[in-house]
mmCIF file with all atom_site columns, C-alpha atoms in Angstrom:
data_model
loop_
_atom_site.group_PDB
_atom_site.id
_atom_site.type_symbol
_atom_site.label_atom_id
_atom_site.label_alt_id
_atom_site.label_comp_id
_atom_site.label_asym_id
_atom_site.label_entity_id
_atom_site.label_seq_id
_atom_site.pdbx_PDB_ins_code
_atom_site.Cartn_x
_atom_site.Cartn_y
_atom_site.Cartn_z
_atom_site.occupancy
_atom_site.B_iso_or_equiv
_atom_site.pdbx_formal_charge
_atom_site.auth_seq_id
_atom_site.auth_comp_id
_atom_site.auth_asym_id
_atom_site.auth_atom_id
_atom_site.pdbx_PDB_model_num
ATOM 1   C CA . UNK A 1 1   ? 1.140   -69.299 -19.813 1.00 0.00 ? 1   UNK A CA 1
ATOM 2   C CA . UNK A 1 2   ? -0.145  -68.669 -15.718 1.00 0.00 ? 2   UNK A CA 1
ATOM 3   C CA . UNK A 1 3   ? 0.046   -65.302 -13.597 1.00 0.00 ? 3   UNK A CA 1
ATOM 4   C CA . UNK A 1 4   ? 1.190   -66.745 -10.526 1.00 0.00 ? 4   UNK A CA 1
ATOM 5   C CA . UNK A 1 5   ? 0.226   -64.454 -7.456  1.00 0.00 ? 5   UNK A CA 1
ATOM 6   C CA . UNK A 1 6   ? 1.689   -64.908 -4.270  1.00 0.00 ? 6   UNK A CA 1
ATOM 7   C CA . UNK A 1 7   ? 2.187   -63.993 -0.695  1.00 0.00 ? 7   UNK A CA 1
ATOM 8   C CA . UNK A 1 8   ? -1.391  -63.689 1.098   1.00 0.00 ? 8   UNK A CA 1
ATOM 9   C CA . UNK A 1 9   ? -1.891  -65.115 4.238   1.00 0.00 ? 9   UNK A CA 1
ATOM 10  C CA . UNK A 1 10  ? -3.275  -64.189 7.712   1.00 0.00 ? 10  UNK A CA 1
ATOM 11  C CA . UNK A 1 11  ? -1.907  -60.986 9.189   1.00 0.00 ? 11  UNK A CA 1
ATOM 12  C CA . UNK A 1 12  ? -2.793  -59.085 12.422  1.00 0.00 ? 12  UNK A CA 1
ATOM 13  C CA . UNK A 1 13  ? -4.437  -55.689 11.553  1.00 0.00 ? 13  UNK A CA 1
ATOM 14  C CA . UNK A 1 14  ? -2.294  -52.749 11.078  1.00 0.00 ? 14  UNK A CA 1
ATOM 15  C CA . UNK A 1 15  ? 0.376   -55.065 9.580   1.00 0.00 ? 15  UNK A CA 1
ATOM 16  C CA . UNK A 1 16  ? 1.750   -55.332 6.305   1.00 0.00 ? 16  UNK A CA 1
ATOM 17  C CA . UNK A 1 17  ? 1.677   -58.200 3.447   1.00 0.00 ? 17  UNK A CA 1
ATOM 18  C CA . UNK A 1 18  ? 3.300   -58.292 0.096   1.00 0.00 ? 18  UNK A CA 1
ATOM 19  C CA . UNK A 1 19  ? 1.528   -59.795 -3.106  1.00 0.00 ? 19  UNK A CA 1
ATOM 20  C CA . UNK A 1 20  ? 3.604   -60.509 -6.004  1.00 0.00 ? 20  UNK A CA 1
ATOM 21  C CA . UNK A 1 21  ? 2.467   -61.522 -9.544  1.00 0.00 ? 21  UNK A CA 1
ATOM 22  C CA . UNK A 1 22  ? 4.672   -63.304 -11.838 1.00 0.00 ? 22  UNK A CA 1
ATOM 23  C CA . UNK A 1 23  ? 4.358   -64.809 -15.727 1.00 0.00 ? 23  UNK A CA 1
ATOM 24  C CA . UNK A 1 24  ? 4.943   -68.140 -15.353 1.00 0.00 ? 24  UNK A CA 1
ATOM 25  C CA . UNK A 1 25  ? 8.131   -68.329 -18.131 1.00 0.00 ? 25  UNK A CA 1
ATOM 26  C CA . UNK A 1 26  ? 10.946  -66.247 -17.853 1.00 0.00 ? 26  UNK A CA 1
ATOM 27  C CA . UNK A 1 27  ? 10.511  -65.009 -21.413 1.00 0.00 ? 27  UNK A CA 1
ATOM 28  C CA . UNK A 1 28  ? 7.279   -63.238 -20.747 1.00 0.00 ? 28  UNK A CA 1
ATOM 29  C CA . UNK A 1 29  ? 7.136   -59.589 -19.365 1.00 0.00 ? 29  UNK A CA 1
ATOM 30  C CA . UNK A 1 30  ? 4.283   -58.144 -17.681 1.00 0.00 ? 30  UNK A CA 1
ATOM 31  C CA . UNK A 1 31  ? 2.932   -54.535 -18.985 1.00 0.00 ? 31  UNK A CA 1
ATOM 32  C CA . UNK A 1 32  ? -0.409  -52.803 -17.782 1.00 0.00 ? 32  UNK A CA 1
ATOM 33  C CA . UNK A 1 33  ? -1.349  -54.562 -14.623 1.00 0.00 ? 33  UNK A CA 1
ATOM 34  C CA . UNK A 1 34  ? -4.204  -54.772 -12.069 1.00 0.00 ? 34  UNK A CA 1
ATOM 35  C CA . UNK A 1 35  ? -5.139  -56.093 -8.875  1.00 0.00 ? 35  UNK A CA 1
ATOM 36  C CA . UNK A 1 36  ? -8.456  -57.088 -7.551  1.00 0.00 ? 36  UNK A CA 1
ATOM 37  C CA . UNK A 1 37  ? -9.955  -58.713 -4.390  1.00 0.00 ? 37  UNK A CA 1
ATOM 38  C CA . UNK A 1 38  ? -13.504 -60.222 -4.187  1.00 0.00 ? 38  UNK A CA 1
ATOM 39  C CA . UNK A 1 39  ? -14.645 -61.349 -0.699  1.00 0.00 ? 39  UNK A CA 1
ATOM 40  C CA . UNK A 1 40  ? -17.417 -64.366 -0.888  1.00 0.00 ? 40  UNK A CA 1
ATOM 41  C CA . UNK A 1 41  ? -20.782 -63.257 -1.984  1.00 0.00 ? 41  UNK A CA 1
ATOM 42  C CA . UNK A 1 42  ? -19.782 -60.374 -3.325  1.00 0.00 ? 42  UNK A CA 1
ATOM 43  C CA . UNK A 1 43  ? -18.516 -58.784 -6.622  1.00 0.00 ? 43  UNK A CA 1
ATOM 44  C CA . UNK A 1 44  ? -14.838 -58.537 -7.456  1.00 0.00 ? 44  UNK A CA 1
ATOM 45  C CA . UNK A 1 45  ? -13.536 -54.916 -6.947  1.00 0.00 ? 45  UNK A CA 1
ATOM 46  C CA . UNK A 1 46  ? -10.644 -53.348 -8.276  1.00 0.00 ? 46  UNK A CA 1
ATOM 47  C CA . UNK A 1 47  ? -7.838  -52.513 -5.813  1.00 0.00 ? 47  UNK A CA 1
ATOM 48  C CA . UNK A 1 48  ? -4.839  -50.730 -7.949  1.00 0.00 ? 48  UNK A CA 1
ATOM 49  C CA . UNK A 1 49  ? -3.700  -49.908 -11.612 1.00 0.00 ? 49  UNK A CA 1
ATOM 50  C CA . UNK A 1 50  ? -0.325  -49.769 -13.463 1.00 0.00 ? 50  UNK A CA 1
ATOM 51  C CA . UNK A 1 51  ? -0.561  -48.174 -16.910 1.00 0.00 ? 51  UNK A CA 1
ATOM 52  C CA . UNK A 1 52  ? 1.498   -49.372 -19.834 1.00 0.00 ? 52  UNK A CA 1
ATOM 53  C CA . UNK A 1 53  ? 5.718   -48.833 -19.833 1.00 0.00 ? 53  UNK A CA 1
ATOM 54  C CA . UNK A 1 54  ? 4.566   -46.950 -23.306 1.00 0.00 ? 54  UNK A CA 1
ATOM 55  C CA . UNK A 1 55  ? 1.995   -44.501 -20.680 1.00 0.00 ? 55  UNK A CA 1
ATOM 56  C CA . UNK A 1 56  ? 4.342   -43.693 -18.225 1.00 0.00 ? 56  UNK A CA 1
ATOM 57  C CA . UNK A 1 57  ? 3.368   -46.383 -15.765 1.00 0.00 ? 57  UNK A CA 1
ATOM 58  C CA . UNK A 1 58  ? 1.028   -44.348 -14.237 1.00 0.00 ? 58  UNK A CA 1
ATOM 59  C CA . UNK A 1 59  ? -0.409  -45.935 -11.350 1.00 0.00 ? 59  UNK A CA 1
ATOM 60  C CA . UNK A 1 60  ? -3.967  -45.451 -9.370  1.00 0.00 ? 60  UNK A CA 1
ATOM 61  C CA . UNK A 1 61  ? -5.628  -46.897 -6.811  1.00 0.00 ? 61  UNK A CA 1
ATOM 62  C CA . UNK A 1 62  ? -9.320  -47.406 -4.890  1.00 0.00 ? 62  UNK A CA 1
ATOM 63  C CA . UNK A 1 63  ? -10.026 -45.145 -2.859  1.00 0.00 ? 63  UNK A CA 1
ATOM 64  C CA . UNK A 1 64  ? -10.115 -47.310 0.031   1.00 0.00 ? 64  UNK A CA 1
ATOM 65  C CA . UNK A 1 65  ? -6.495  -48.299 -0.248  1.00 0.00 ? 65  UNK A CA 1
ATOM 66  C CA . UNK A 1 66  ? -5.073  -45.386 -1.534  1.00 0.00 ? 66  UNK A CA 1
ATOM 67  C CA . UNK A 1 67  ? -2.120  -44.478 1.186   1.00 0.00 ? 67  UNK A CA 1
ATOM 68  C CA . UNK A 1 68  ? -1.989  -47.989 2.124   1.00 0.00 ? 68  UNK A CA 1
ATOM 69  C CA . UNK A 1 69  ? -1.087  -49.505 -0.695  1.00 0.00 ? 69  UNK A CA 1
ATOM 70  C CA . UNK A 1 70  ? 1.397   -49.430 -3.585  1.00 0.00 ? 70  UNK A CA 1
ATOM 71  C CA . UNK A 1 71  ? 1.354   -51.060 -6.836  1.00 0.00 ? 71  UNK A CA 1
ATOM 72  C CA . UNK A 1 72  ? 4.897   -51.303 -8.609  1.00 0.00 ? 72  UNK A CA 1
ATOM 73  C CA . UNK A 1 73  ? 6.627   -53.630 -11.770 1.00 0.00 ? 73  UNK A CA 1
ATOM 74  C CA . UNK A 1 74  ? 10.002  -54.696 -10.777 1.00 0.00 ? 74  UNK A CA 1
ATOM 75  C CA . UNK A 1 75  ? 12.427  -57.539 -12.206 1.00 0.00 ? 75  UNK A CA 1
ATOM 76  C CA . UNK A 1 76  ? 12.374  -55.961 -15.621 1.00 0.00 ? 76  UNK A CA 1
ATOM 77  C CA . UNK A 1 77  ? 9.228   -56.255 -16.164 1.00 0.00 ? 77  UNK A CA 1
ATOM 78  C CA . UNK A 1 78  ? 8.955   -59.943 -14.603 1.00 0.00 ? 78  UNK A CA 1
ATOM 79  C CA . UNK A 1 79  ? 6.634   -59.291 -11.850 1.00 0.00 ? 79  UNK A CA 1
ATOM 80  C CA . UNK A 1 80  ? 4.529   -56.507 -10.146 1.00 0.00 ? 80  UNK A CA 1
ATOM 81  C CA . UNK A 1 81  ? 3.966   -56.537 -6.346  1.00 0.00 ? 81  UNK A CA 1
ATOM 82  C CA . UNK A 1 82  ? 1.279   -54.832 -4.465  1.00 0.00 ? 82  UNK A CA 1
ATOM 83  C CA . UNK A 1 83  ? 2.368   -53.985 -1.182  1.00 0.00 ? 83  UNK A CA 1
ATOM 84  C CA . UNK A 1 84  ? -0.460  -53.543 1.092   1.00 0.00 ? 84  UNK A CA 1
ATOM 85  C CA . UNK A 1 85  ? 0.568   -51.640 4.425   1.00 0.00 ? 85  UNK A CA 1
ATOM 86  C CA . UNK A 1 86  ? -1.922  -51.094 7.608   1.00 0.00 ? 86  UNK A CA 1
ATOM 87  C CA . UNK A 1 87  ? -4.052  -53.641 6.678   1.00 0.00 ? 87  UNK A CA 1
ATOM 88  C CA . UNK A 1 88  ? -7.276  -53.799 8.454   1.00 0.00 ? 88  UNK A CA 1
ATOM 89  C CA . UNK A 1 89  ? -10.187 -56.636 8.455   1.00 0.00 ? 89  UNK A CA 1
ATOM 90  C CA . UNK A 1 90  ? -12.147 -55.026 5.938   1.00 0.00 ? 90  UNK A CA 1
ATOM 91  C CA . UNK A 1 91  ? -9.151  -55.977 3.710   1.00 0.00 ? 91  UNK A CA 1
ATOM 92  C CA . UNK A 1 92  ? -9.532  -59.683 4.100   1.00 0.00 ? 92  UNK A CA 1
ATOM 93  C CA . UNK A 1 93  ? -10.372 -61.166 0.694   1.00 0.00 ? 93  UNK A CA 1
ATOM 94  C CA . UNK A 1 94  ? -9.265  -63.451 -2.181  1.00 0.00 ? 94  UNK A CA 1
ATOM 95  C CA . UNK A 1 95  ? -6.757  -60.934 -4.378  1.00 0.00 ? 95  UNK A CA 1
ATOM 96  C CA . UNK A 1 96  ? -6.193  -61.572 -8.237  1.00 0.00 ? 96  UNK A CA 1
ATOM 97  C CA . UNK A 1 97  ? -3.787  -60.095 -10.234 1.00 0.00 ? 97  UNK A CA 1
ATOM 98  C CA . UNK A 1 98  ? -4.525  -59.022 -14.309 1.00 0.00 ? 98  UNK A CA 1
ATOM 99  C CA . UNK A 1 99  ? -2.201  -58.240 -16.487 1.00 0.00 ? 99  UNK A CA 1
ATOM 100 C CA . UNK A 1 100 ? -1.396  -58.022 -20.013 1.00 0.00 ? 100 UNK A CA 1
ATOM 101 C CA . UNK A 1 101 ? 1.935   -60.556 -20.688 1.00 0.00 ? 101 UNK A CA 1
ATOM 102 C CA . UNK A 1 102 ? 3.675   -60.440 -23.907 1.00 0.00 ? 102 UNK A CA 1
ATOM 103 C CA . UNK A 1 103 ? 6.902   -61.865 -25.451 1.00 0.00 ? 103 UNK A CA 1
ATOM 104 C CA . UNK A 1 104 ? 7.544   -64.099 -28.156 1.00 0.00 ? 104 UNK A CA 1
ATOM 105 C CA . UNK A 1 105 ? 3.411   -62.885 -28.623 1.00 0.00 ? 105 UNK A CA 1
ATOM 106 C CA . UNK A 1 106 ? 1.411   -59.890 -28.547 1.00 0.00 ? 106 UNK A CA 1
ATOM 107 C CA . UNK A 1 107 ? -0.371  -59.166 -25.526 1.00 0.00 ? 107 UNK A CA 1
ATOM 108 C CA . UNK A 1 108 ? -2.545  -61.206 -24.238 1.00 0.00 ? 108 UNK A CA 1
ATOM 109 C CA . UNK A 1 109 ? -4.674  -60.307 -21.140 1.00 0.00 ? 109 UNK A CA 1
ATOM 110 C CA . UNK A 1 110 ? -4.299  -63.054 -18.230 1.00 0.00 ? 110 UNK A CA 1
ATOM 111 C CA . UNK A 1 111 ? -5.763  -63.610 -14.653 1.00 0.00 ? 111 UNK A CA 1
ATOM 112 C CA . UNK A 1 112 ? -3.530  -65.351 -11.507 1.00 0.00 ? 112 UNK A CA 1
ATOM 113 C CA . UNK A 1 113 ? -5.328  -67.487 -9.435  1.00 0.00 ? 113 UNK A CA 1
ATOM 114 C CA . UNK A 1 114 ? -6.012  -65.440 -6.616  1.00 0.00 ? 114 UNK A CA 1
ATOM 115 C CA . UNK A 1 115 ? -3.905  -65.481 -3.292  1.00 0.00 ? 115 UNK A CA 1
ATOM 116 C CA . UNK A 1 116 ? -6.034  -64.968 0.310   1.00 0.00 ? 116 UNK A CA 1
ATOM 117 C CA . UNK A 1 117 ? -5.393  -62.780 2.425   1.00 0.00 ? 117 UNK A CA 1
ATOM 118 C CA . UNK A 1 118 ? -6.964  -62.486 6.036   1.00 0.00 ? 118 UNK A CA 1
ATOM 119 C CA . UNK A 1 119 ? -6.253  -59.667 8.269   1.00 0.00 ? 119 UNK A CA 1
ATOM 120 C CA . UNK A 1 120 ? -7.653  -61.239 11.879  1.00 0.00 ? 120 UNK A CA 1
ATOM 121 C CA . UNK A 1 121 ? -6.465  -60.664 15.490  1.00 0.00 ? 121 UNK A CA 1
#
């Protein structure tokens, strides 16, 4: 089983990029999820929360994203996107999504591979 994360790449600041973190077999579903960046030398950081389907979903966010960005579970569970609006430099790092993937299984707590994103004029 992989999280597969998805759609970094180099953006002009104030624009917009989409991440996207999927299970890697359709008969997984993703439940309490996370996304993190980490820029080189320095320590990964968490960017947004979604709670459990069981907790209401609830979602929160790092304070240095919150109004920017929006973490959300759609495709039944399939995948959960971060959408990351008015990007700026200081948001240029490696993301990860984490998220806890069950099916034919209990949960089990997985990490994507990271996706890069570079905001640069």
């Amino acid at each position: 089983v992989q999280l597969q994360a998805s759609g970094g790449g180099l953006v002009q600041p104030g624009g917009s990029l989409r991440l996207s973190c999927a299970a890697s077999r359709s008969d997984l579903k993703i439940n309490a999820a996370n996304w993190y960046r980490q820029v080189p030398g320095q320590q990964r950081e968490l960017v947004a929360s979604i709670g459990s389907v069981q907790s209401g979903s609830t979602t929160d966010y790092a304070d240095f994203v919150k109004g920017r960005f929006t973490i959300s579970r759609a495709n039944a569970q399939k995948t959960v996107h971060l959408q990351m609006n008015n990007l700026t430099p200081e948001d240029t790092a490696v993301y990860y999504c984490n998220a806890e993937v069950y099916g034919p299984f209990p949960e089990v707590d997985y990490w994507g591979q990271g996706t890069l994103v570079t905001v640069s004029s």
